[in-house]
Short mmCIF file of C-alpha atoms in Angstrom, two decimals:
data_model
loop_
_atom_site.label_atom_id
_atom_site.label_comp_id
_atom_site.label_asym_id
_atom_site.label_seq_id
_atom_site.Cartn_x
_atom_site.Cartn_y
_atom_site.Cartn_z
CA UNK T 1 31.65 -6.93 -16.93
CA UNK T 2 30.67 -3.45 -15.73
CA UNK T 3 27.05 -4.38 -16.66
CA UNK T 4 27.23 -6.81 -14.58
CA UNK T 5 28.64 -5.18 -11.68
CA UNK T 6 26.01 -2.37 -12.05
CA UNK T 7 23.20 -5.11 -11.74
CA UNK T 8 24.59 -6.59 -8.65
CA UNK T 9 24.54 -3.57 -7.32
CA UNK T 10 21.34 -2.38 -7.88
CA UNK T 11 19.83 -6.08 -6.81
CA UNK T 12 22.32 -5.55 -3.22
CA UNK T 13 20.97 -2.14 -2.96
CA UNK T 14 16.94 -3.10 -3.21
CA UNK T 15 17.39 -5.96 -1.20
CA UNK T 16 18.82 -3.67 1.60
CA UNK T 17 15.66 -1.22 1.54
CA UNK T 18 14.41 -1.19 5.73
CA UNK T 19 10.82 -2.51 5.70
CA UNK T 20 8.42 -2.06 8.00
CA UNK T 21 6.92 -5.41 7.36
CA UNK T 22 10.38 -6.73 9.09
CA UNK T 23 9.48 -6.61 12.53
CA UNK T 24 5.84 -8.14 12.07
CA UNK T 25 7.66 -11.18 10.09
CA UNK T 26 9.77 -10.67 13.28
CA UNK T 27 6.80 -11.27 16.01
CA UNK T 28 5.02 -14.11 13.50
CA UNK T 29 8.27 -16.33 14.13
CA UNK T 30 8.84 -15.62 17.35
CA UNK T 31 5.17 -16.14 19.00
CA UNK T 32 3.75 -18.72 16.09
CA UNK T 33 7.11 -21.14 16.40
CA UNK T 34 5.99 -23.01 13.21
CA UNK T 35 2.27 -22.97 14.63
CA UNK T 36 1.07 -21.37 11.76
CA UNK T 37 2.14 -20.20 8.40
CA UNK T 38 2.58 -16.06 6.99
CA UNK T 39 0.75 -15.09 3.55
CA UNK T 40 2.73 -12.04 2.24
CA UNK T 41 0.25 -10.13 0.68
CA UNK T 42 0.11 -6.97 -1.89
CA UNK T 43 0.61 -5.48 -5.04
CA UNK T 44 2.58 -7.15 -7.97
CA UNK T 45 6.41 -5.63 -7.77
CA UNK T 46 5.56 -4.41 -4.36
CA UNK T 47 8.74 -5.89 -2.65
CA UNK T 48 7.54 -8.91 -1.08
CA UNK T 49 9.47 -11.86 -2.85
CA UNK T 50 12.59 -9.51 -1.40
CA UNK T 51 11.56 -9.08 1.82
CA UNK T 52 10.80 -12.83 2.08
CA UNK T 53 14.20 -13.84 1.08
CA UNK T 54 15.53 -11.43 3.23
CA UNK T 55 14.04 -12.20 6.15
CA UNK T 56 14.80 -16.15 5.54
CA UNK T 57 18.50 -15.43 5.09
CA UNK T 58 18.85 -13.01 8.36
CA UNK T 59 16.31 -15.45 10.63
CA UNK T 60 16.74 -18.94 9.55
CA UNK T 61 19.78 -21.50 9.07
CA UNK T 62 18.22 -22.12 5.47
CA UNK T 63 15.58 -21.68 3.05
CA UNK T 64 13.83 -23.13 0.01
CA UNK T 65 12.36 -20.46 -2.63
CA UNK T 66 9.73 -22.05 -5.05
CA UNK T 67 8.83 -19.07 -7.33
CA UNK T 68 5.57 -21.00 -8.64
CA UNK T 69 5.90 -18.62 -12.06
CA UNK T 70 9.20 -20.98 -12.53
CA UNK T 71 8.49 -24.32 -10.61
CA UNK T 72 8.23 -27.07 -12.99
CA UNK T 73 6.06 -29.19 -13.60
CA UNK T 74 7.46 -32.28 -11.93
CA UNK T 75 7.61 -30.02 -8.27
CA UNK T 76 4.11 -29.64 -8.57
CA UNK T 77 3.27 -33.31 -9.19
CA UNK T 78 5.58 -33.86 -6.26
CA UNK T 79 3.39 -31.77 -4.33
CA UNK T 80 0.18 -33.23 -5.61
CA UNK T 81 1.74 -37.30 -5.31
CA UNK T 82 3.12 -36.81 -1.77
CA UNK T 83 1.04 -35.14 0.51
CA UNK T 84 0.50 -38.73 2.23
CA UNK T 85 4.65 -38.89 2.44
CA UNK T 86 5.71 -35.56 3.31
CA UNK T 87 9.47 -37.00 3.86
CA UNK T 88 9.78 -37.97 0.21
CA UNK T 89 8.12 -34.25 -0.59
CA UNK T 90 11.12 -32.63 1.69
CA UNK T 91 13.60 -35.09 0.35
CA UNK T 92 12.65 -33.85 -3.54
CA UNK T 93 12.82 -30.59 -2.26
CA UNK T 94 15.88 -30.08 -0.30
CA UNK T 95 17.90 -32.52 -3.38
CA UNK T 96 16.53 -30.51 -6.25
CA UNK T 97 16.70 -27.01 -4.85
CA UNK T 98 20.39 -28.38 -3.74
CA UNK T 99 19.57 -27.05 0.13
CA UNK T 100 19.67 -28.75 3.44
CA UNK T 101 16.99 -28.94 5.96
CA UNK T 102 17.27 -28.40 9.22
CA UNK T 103 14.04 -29.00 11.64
CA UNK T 104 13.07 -25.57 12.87
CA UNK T 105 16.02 -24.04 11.40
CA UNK T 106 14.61 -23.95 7.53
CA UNK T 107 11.99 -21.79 6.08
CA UNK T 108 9.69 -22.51 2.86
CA UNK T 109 8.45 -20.04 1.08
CA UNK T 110 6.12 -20.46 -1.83
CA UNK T 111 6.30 -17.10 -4.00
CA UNK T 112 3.43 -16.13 -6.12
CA UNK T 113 1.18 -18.97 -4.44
CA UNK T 114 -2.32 -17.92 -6.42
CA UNK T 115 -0.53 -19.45 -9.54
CA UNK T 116 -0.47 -23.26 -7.56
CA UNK T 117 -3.35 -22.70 -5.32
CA UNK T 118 -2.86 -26.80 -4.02
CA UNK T 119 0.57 -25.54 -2.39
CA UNK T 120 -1.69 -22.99 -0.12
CA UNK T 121 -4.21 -25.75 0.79
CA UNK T 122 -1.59 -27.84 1.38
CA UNK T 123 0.13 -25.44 4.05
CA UNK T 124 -2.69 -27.12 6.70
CA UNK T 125 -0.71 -30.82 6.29
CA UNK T 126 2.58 -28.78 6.21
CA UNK T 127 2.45 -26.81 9.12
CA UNK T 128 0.94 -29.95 10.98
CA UNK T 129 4.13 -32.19 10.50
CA UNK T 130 5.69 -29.26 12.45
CA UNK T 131 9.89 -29.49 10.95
CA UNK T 132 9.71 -26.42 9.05
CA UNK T 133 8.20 -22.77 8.89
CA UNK T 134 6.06 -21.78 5.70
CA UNK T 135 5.46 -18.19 4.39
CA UNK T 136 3.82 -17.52 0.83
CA UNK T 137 3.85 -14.34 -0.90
CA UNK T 138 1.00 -13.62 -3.19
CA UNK T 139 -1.20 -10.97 -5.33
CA UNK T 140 -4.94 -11.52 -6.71
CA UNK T 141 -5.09 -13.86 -4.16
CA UNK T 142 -8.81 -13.41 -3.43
CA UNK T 143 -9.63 -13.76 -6.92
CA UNK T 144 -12.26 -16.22 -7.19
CA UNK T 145 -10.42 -18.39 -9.84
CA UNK T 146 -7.61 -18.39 -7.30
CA UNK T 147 -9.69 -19.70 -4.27
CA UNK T 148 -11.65 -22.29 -6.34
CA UNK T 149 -12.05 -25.72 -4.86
CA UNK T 150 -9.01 -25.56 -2.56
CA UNK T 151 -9.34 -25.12 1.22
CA UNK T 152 -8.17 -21.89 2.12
CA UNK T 153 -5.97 -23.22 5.18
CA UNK T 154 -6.92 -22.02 9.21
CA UNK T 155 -2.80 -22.19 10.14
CA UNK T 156 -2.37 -19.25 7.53
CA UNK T 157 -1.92 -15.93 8.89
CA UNK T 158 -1.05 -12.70 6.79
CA UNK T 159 -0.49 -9.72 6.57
CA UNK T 160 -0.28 -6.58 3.84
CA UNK T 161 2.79 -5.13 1.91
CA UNK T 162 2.40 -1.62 0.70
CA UNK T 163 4.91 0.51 -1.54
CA UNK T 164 7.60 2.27 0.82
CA UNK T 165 5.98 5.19 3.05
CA UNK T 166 7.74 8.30 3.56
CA UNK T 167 9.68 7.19 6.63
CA UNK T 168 10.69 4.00 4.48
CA UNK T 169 11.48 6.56 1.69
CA UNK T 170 13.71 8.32 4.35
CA UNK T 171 15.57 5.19 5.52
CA UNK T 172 16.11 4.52 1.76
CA UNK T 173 17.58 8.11 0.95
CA UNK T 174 20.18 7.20 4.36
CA UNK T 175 17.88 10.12 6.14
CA UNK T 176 17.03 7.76 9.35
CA UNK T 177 18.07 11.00 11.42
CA UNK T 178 15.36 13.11 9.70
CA UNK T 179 13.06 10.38 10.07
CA UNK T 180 13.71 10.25 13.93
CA UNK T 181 12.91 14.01 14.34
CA UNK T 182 9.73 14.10 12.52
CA UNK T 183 8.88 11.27 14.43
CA UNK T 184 9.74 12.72 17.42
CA UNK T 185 8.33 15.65 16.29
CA UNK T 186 5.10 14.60 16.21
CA UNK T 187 5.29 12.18 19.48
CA UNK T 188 6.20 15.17 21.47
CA UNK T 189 3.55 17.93 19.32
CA UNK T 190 6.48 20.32 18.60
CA UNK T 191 7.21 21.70 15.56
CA UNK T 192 10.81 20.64 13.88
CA UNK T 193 12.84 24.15 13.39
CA UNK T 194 12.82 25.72 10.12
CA UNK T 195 15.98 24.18 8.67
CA UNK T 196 14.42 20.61 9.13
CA UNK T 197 10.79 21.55 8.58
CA UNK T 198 12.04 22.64 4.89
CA UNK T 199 14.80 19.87 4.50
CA UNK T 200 11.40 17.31 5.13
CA UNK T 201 8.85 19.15 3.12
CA UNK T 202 11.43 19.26 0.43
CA UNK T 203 12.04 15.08 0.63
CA UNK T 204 8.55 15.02 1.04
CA UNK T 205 7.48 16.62 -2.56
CA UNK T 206 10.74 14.16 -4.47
CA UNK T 207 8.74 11.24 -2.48
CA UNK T 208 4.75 12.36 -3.90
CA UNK T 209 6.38 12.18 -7.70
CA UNK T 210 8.89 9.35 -7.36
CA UNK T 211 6.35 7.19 -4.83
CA UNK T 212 6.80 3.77 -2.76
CA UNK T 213 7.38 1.28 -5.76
CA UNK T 214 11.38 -0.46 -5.03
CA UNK T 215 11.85 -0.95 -8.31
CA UNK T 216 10.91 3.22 -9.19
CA UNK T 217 12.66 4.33 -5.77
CA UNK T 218 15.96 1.99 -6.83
CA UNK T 219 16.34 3.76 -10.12
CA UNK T 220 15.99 7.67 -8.87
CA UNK T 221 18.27 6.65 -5.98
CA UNK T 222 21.02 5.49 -8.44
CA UNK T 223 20.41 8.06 -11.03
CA UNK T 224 18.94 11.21 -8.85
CA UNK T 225 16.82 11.34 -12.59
CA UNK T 226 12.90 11.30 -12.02
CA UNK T 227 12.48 10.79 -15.46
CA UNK T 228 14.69 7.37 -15.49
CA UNK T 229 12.38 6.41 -12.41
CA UNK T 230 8.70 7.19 -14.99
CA UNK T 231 10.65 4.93 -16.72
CA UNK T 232 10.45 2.26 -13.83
CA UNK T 233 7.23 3.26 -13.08
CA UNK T 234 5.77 2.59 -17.16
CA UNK T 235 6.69 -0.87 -17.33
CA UNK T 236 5.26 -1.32 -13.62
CA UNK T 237 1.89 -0.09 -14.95
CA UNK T 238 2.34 -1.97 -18.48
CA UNK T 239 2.44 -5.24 -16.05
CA UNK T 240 -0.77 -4.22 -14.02
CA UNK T 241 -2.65 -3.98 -17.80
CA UNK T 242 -1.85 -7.16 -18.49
CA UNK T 243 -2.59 -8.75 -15.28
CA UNK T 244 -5.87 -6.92 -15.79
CA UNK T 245 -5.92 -8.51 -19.49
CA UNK T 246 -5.15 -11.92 -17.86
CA UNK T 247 -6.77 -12.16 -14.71
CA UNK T 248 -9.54 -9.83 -14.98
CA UNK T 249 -11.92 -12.34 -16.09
CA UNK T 250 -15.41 -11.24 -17.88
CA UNK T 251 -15.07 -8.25 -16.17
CA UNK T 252 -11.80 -7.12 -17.62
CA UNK T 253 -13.02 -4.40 -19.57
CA UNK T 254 -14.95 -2.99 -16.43
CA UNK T 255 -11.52 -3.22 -14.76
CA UNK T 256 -9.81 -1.26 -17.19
CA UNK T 257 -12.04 1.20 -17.55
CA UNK T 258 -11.79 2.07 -13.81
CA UNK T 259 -8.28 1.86 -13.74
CA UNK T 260 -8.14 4.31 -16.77
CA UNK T 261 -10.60 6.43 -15.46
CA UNK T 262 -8.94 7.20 -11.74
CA UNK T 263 -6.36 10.20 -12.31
CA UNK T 264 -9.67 12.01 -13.82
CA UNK T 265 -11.94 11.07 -11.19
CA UNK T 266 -9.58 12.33 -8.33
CA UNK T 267 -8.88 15.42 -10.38
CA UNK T 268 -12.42 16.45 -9.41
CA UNK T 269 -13.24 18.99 -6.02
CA UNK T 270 -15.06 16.25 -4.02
CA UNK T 271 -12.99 13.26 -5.76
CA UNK T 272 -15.84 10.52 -5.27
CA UNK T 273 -15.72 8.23 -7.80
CA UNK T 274 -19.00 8.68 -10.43
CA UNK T 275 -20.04 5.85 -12.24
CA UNK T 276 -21.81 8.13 -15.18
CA UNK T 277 -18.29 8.65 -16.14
CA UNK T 278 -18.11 5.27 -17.02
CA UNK T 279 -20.97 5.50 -19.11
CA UNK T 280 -24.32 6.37 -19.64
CA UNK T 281 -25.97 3.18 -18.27
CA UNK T 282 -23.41 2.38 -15.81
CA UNK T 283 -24.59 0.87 -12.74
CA UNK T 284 -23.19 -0.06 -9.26
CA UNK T 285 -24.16 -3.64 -9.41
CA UNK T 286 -22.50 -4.06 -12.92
CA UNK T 287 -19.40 -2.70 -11.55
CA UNK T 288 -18.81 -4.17 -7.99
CA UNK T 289 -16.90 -7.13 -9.12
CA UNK T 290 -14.72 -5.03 -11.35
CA UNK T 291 -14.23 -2.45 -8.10
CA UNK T 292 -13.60 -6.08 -6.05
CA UNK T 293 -10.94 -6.89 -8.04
CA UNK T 294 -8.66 -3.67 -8.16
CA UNK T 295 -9.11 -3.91 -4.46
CA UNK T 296 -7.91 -7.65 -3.77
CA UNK T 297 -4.76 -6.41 -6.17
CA UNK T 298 -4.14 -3.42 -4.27
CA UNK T 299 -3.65 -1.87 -7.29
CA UNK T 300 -6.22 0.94 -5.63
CA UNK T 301 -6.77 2.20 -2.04
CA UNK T 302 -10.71 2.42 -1.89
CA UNK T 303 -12.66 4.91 0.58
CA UNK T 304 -16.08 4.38 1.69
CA UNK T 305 -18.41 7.05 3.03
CA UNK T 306 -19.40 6.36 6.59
CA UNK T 307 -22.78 8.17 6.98
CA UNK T 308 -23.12 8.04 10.75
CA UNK T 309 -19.60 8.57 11.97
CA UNK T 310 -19.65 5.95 15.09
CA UNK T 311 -16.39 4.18 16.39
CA UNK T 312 -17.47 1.21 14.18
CA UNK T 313 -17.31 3.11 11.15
CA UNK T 314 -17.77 -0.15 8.77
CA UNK T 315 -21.16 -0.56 10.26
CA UNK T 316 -21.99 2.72 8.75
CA UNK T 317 -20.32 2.44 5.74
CA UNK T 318 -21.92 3.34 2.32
CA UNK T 319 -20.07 1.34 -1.14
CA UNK T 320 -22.21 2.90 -3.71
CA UNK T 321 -20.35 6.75 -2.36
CA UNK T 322 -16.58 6.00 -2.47
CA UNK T 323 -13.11 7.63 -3.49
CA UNK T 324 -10.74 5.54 -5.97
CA UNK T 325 -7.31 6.40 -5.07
CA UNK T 326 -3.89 4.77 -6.38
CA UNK T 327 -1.84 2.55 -4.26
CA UNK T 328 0.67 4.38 -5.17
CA UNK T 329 1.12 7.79 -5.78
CA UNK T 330 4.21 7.86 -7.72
CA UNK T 331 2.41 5.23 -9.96
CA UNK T 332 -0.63 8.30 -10.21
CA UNK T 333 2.08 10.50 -11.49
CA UNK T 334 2.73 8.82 -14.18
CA UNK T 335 -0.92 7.66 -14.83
CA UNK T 336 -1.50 11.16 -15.60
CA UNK T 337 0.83 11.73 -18.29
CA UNK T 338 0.04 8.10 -19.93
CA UNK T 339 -0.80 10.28 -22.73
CA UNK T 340 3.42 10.73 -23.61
CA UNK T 341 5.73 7.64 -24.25
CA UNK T 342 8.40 9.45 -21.79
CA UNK T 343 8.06 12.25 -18.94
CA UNK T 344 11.10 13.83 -18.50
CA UNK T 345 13.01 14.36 -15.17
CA UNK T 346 12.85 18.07 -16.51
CA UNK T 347 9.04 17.88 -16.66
CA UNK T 348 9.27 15.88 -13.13
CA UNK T 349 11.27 19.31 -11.56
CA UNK T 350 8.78 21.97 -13.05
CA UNK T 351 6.11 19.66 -11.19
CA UNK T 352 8.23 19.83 -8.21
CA UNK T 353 8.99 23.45 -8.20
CA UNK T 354 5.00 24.15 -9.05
CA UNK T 355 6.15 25.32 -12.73
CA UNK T 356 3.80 23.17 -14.56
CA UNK T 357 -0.06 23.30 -14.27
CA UNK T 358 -0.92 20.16 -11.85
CA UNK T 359 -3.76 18.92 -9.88
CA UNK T 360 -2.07 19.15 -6.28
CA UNK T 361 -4.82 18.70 -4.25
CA UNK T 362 -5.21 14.94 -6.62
CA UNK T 363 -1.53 14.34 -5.46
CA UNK T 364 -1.92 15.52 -1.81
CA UNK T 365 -4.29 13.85 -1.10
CA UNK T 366 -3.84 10.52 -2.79
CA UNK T 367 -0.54 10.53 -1.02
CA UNK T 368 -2.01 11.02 2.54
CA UNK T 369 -4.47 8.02 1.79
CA UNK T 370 -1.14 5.48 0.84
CA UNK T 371 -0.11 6.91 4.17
CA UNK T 372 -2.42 6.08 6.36
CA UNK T 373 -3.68 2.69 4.21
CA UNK T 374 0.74 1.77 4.95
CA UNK T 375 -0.25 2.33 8.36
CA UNK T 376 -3.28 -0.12 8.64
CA UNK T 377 -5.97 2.26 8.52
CA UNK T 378 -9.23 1.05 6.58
CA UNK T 379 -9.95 4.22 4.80
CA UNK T 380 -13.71 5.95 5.63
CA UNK T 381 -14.44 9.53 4.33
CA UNK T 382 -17.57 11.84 5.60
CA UNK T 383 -19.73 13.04 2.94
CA UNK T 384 -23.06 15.09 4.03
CA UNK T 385 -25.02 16.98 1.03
CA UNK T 386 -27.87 18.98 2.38
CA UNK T 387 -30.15 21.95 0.53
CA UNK T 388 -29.08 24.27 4.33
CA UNK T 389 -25.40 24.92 3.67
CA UNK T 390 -25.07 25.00 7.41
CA UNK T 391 -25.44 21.03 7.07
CA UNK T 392 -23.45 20.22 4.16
CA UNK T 393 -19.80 19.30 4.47
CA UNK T 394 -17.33 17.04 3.68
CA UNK T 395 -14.29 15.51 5.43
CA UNK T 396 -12.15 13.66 3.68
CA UNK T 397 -10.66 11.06 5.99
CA UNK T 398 -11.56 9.33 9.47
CA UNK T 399 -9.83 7.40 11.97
CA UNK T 400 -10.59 5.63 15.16
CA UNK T 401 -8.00 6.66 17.90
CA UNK T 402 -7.49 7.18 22.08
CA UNK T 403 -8.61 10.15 22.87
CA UNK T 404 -6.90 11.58 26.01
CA UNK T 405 -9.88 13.42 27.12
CA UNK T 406 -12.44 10.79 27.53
CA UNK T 407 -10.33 8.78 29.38
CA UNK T 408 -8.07 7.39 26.58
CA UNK T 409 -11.61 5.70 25.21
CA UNK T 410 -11.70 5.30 21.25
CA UNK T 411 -12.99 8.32 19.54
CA UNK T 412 -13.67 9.49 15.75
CA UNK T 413 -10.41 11.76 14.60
CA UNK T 414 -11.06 13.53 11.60
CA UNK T 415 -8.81 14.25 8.83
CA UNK T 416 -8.78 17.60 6.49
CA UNK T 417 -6.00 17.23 3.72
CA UNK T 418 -4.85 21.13 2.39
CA UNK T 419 -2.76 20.96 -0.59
CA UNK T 420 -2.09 25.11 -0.16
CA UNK T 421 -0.72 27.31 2.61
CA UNK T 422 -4.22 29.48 2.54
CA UNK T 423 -7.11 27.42 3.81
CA UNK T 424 -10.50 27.31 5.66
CA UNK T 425 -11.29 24.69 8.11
CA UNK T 426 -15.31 25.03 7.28
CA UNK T 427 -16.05 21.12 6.68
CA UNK T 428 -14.09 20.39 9.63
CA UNK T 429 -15.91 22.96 12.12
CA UNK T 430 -19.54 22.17 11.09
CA UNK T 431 -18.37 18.47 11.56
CA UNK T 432 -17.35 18.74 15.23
CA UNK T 433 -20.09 21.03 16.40
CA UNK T 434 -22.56 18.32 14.70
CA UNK T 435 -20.54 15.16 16.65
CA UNK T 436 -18.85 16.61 19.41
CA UNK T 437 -19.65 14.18 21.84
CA UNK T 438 -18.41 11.01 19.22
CA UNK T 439 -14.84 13.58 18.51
CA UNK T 440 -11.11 13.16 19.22
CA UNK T 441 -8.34 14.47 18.17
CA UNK T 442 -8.37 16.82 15.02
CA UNK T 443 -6.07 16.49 12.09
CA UNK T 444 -5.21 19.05 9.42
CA UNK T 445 -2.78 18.07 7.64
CA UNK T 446 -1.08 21.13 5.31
CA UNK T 447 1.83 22.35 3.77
CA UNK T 448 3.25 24.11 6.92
CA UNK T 449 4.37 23.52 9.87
CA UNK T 450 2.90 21.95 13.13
CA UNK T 451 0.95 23.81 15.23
CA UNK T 452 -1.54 22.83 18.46
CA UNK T 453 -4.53 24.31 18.96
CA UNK T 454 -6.57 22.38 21.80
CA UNK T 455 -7.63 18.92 20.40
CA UNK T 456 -6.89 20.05 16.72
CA UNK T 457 -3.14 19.19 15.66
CA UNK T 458 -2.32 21.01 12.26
CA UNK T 459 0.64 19.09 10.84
CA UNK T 460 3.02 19.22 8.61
CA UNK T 461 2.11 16.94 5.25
CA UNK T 462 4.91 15.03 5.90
CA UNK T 463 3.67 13.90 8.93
CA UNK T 464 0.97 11.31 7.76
CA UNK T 465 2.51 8.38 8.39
CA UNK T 466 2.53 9.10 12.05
CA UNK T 467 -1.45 8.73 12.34
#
């Protein structure tokens, strides 16, 4: 019985994390009134059967789950026999799900939709008869086997589910005061006193090694025991191999090779990803599917080099000259110690107290980029190699954003990442003198606190999802 009780428990206390996502599931009902249907989209264990079941107990009268992993056989059939009768398809749902429907009052949702791909063609006809409200949740759902021969449906709109960022992390932790100040914080370009500064930084470091996954944040919130979190965190990775093993296709092996090959890659000063470290005869075109595919997962956050930094930076982007990093960083944590069966929540708190020999900068860095990605930022880097060192430099993220200067007109805002307290701003100098004209606001972020000097704002790590 106390089993029990502690399962409950943990199932109440994921299903209560604040999301982000809420409010845009929010505006979708609100302004599409059954006009068209939501696609949930993101990683595998990402949260988004939870929020959807949420959301359809808070905002609707009722709701009919159809976990297509689980449906059987004679649902589909129902689906496939009765799209010309869509009251004897609502009457087999509502009496074998044992709910009632109410017109406008009832939501559908159709988790895992790649694995019935007719039920997302069908959502056209569906949304059409106008009763109910539709939303599908779904990963891989790109993937070319997923997308064959069904019409991918105009009345679908979506939108992306990442892990939890560090405000979300916050909110989870019961820290929605903290998250308020370093919100307000950066809204207002003062720095947060000392006491909270620390108190945030602090949060901030438990957040880089536990990351964004529920399932990982669930288990160190119960326990307070990183380790019992890797734990988490090892059978969420054990799943992505075997999707990778399952869906990955004829270019599984390419797949896995990337995957396996990431934590090294970032490891490395300029942390582009180099295809000879794949193998000898590795080339792009061989790859680009493989790369394709860990994207449409969201198993990886990709960044492209933007050679001619314009506002329209994916007009100027380069795919051969990118940056792999994790989706999750907490997930990259333990992707680096793959090598043991267990990582210890002792090994976790020499990590966190900078005790044991780790590639910050890879952390830092990777974490800023789930940031920003959480925040719906397409991720573009500036890479320039050049024989005159007074032309080479690299920055390692950039942004479109108002610029107050020009008028509040869209400018390029460049990011530095520092991973130490002792820095030079080099990259970062050579880059504005080069592109003043084309240049906004100017982001450091570091492990200090915030500080203005004319248009360049030096925050505060834990200040990346504000960007």
């Amino acid at each position: 019985m106390i089993v029990v009780i502690f399962q409950y428990s943990q199932r109440l206390r994921a299903d209560m994390f604040k999301r982000k996502i809420y409010a845009a599931l929010k505006r979708w009902k609100d302004e599409s009134a059954g006009s068209t249907a939501m696609m949930i989209e993101g990683a595998r264990r990402v949260g988004k059967s939870t929020i959807a079941e949420t959301f359809a107990r808070n905002e609707y009268r009722s709701h009919v789950l159809i976990d297509w992993q689980k449906a059987p056989q004679a649902v589909k059939d129902s689906f496939l026999n009765n799209m010309d009768d869509l009251d004897a398809l609502f009457m087999d749902l509502s009496v074998y799900y044992g709910v009632r429907l109410y017109e406008r009052e009832t939501l559908f949702i159709f988790d895992e939709v790649q694995l019935f791909p007719f039920a997302r063609s069908a959502v056209k006809h569906l949304v059409a008869d106008g009763r109910y409200d539709f939303m599908e949740t779904g990963s891989l759902i790109s993937i070319k086997r997923n997308v064959d021969d069904i019409l991918i449906p105009s009345e679908e709109e979506s939108v992306s589910m990442f892990p939890l960022d560090f405000e979300e992390f916050l909110w989870a932790k019961g820290e929605e005061l903290l998250a308020e100040a370093v919100r307000h914080s950066f809204d207002s370009r003062r720095a947060l006193s000392p006491l909270l500064d620390n108190k945030a930084e602090r949060l901030f470091r438990e957040y880089m090694l536990v990351g964004g996954m529920p399932q990982a944040v669930e288990r160190y919130l119960d326990t307070a025991d990183m380790g019992k979190a890797d734990r988490a965190k090892r059978q969420i990775l054990r799943l992505y191999t075997q999707d990778i093993e399952k869906y990955g296709g004829s270019d599984k092996e390419r797949v896995r090779r990337i995957f396996d090959e990431i934590p090294s890659q970032l490891s490395k000063h300029e942390k582009k990803f180099t295809l000879a470290d794949l193998g000898e005869n590795a080339r792009g075109r061989e790859y680009r599917d493989a790369f394709f595919w860990l994207d449409e997962s969201y198993l990886v956050n990709r960044c492209v080099n933007a050679t001619d930094p314009h506002v329209g930076l994916s007009l100027h982007s380069e795919d051969s000259s990118m940056k792999c990093y994790m989706g999750d960083t907490g997930l990259l944590v333990t992707h680096v110690f793959a090598d043991r069966t267990y990582t210890s929540n002792e090994l976790y708190r020499d990590v966190l107290f900078g005790k044991l020999e780790v590639n910050e900068g890879m952390l830092v860095e990777n974490v800023v980029a789930q940031q920003l990605r959480a925040s719906g930022h397409r991720l573009f880097f500036y890479s320039r190699y050049s024989r005159q060192a007074e032309d080479r430099m690299e920055i390692d993220f950039l942004l479109v954003g108002e610029y107050e200067n020009a008028a509040m007109k869209a400018r390029i805002c460049p990011v530095e990442v520092k991973s130490t307290k002792r820095y030079k701003t080099v990259s970062l100098d050579k880059f504005k003198a080069k592109f003043d004209k084309r240049i906004g606001t100017q982001y450091v972020l570091h492990p200090r606190p915030m500080r203005v000097d004319g248009d360049r704002l030096y925050l505060p790590l834990y200040m990346a999802h504000c960007l």
